[in-house]
Coordinates of C-alpha atoms in Angstrom, one line a residue:
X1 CA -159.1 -72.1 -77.1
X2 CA -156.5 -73.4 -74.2
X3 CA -156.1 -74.0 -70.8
X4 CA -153.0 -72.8 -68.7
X5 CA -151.9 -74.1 -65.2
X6 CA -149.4 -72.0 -63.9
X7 CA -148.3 -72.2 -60.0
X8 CA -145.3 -71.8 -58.6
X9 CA -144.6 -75.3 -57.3
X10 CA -145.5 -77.0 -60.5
X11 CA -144.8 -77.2 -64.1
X12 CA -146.5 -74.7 -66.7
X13 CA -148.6 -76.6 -68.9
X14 CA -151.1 -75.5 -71.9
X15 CA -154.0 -77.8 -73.5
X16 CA -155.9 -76.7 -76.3
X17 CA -159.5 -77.4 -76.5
X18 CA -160.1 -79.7 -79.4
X19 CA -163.1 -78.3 -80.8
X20 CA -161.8 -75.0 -81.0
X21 CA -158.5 -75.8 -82.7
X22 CA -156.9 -77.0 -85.9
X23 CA -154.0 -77.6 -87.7
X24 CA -152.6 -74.9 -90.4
X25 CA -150.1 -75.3 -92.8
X26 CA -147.6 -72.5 -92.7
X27 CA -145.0 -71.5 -95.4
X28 CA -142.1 -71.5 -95.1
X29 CA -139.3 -74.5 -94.9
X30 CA -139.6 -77.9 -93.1
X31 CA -137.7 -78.0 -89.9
X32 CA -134.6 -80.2 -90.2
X33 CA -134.5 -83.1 -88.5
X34 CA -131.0 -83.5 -86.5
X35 CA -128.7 -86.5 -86.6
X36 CA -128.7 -89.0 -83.4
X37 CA -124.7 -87.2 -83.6
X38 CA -126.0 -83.8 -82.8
X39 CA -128.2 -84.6 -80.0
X40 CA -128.0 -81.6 -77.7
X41 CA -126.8 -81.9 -73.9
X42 CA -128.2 -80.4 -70.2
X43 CA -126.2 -80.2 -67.5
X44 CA -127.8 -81.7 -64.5
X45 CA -126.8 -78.6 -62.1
X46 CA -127.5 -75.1 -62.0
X47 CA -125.0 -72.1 -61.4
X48 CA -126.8 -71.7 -57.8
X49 CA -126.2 -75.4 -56.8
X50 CA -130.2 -76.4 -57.9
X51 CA -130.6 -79.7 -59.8
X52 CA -132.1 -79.0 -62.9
X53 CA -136.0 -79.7 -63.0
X54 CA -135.6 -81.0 -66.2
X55 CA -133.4 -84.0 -65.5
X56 CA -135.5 -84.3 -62.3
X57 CA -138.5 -85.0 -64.9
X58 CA -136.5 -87.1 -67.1
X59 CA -134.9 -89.3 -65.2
X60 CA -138.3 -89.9 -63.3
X61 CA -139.9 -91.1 -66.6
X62 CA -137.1 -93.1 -67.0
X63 CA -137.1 -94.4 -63.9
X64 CA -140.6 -95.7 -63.5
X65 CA -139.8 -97.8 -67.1
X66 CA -136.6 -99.3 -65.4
X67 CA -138.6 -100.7 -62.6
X68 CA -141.1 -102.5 -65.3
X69 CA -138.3 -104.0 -67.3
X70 CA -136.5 -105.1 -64.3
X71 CA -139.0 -107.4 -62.7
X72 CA -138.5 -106.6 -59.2
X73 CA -134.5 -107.7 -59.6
X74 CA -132.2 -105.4 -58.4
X75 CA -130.1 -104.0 -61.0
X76 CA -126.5 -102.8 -61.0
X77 CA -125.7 -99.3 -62.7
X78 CA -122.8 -97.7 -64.1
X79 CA -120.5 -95.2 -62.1
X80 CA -120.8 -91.7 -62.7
X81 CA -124.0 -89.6 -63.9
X82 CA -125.8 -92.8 -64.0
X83 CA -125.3 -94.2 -60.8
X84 CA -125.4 -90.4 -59.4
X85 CA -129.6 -90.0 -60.6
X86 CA -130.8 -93.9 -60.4
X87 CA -128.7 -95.6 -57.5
X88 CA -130.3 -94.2 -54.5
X89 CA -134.1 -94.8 -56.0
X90 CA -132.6 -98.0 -57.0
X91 CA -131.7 -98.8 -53.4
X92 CA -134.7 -98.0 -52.4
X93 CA -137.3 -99.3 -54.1
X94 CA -136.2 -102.9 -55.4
X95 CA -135.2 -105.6 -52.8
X96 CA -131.9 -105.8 -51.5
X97 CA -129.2 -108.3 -52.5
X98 CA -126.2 -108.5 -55.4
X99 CA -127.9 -107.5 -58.5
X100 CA -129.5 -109.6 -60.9
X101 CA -129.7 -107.1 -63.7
X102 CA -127.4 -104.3 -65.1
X103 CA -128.2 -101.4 -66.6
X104 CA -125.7 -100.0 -69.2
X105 CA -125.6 -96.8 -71.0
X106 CA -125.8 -97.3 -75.0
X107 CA -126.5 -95.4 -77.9
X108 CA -125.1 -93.1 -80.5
X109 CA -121.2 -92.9 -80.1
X110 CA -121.4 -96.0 -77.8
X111 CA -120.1 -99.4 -78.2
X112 CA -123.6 -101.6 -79.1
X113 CA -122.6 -105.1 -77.4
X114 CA -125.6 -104.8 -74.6
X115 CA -126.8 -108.5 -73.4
X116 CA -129.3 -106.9 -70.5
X117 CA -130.9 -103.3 -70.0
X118 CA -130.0 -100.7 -72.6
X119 CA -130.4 -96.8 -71.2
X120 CA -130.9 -95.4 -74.2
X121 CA -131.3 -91.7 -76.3
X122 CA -135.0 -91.0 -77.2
X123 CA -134.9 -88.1 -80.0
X124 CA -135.9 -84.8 -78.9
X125 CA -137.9 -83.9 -82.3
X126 CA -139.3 -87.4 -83.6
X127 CA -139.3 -89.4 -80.2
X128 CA -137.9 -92.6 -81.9
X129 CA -135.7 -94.7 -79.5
X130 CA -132.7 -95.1 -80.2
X131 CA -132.9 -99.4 -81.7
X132 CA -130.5 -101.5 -80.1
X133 CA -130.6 -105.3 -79.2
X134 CA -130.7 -105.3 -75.9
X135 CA -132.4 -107.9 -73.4
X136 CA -134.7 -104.8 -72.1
X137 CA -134.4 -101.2 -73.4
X138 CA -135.2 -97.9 -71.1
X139 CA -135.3 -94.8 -73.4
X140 CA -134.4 -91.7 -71.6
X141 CA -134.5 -87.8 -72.6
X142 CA -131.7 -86.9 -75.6
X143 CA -130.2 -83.8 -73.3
X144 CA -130.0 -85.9 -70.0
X145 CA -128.5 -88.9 -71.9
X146 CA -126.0 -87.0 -74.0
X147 CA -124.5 -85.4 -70.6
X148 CA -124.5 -88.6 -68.9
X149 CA -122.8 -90.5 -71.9
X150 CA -119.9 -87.8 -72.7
X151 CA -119.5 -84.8 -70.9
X152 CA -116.6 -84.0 -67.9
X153 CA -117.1 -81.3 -66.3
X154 CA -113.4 -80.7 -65.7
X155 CA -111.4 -78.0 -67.3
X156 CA -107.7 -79.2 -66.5
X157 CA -105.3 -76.9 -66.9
X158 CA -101.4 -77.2 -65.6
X159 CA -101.1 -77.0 -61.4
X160 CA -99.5 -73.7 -60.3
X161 CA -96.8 -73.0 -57.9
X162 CA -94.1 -74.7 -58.2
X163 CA -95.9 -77.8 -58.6
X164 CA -94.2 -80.6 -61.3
X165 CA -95.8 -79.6 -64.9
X166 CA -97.8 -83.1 -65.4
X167 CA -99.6 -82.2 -62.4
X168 CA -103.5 -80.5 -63.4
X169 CA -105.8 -79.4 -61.5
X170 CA -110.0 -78.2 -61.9
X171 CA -110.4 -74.7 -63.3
X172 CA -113.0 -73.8 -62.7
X173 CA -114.0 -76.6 -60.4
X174 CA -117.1 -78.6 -61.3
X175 CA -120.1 -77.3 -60.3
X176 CA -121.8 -79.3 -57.3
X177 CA -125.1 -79.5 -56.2
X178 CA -126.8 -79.1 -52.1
X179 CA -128.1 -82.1 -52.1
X180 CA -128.9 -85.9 -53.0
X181 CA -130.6 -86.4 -56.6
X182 CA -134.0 -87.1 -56.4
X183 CA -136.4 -87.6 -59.2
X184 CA -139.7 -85.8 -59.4
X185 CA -142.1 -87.9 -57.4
X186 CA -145.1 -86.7 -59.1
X187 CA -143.7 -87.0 -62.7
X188 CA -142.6 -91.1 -61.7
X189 CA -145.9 -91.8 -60.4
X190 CA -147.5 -90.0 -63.4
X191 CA -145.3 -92.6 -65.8
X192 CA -146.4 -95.3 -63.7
X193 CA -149.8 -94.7 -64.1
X194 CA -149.2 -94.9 -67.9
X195 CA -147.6 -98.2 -67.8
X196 CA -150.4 -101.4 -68.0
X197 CA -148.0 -103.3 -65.4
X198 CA -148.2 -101.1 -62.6
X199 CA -151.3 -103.3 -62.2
X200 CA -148.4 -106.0 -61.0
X201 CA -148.6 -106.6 -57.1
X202 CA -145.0 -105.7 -56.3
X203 CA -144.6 -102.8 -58.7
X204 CA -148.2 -101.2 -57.1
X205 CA -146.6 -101.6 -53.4
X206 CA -143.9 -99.2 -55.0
X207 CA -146.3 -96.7 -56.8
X208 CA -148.4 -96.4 -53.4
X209 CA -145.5 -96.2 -51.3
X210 CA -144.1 -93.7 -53.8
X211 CA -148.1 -91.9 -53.5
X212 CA -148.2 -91.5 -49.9
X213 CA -145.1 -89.2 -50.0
X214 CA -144.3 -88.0 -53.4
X215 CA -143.0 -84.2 -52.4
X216 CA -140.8 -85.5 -48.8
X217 CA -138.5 -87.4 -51.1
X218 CA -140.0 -91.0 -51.6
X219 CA -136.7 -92.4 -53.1
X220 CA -134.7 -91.9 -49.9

């Protein structure tokens, strides 16, 4: 009926034979659909320090359809969560020089004046991207965009000893990852590979460059 890949170093992954397989209708009611409001949110580290595989994967895909859109330009990306997952591959793998482009984050919540490249929700149960007007729109995973667009992970509460009551402080602090953000190599190069335009000169110089090193961290 199925095939499962399971190995420690990779994702788990079932496909169902379609011969052997069909569709059934079940009773029972239809799963509501949520509003682009209740989006749900991942952070991007773990309790141990570990970024989460998930964003790893995410921001991958997402990265491999900011390349297309960008045309080889650099592009300039917001502080924060955003600059955090995408600057250092940005760095890396478009030409160097004051950017031509900027990405921005927009969506749900957001304010909607975009002129350039949108980074945009995609929903986690129908996959619609979120529509927007933007020049050049790059749809990213719901969970990873909702963290990046509105969550702090600062508690403040009031500073103790003795120190003046409109001083706060972290409590707990904000959990911090061991090392650089890196996207999944494997998962980028598996969105290129989708995209009709990696057949572009410049953008296959990044996907074999990317290739010949996907695991030892490619973006760096």
């Amino acid at each position: 009926m199925a095939t499962r890949v399971d190995d420690c170093g990779f994702w788990q992954v079932v496909w169902l034979e379609p011969d052997s397989v069909r569709p059934v209708a079940v009773d029972g009611p239809v799963q509501r659909v949520m509003d682009w409001e209740e989006l749900p949110s991942t952070p991007p580290v773990d309790q141990r320090g570990f970024w989460s595989p998930p964003w790893e994967a995410a921001v991958a895909v997402a990265l491999a359809h900011l390349l297309l859109v960008s045309g080889g330009k650099r592009v300039s990306v917001p502080e924060g969560p955003v600059a955090a997952a995408f600057r250092r591959a940005i760095d890396s793998l478009l030409p160097p020089g004051p950017p031509e482009r900027q990405l921005v984050l927009a969506g749900p919540g957001l304010p909607a004046d975009i002129t350039d490249i949108a980074l945009v929700p995609r929903h986690p149960q129908t996959g619609e991207v979120w529509p927007c007007d933007a020049g050049a729109v790059v749809p990213l995973a719901a969970d990873v965009w909702t963290y990046m667009a509105f969550n702090d992970d600062r508690r403040l509460v009031p500073a103790a000893y003795g120190m003046p009551a409109d001083v706060r402080r972290d409590d707990p602090p904000p959990l911090l990852p061991h090392s650089l953000f890196r996207p999944d190599g494997r998962v980028f190069l598996s969105a290129l590979e989708r995209l009709a335009a990696v057949r572009q000169p410049w953008l296959r110089r990044i996907y074999d460059r990317v290739k010949a090193h996907p695991v030892m961290d490619p973006f760096s």
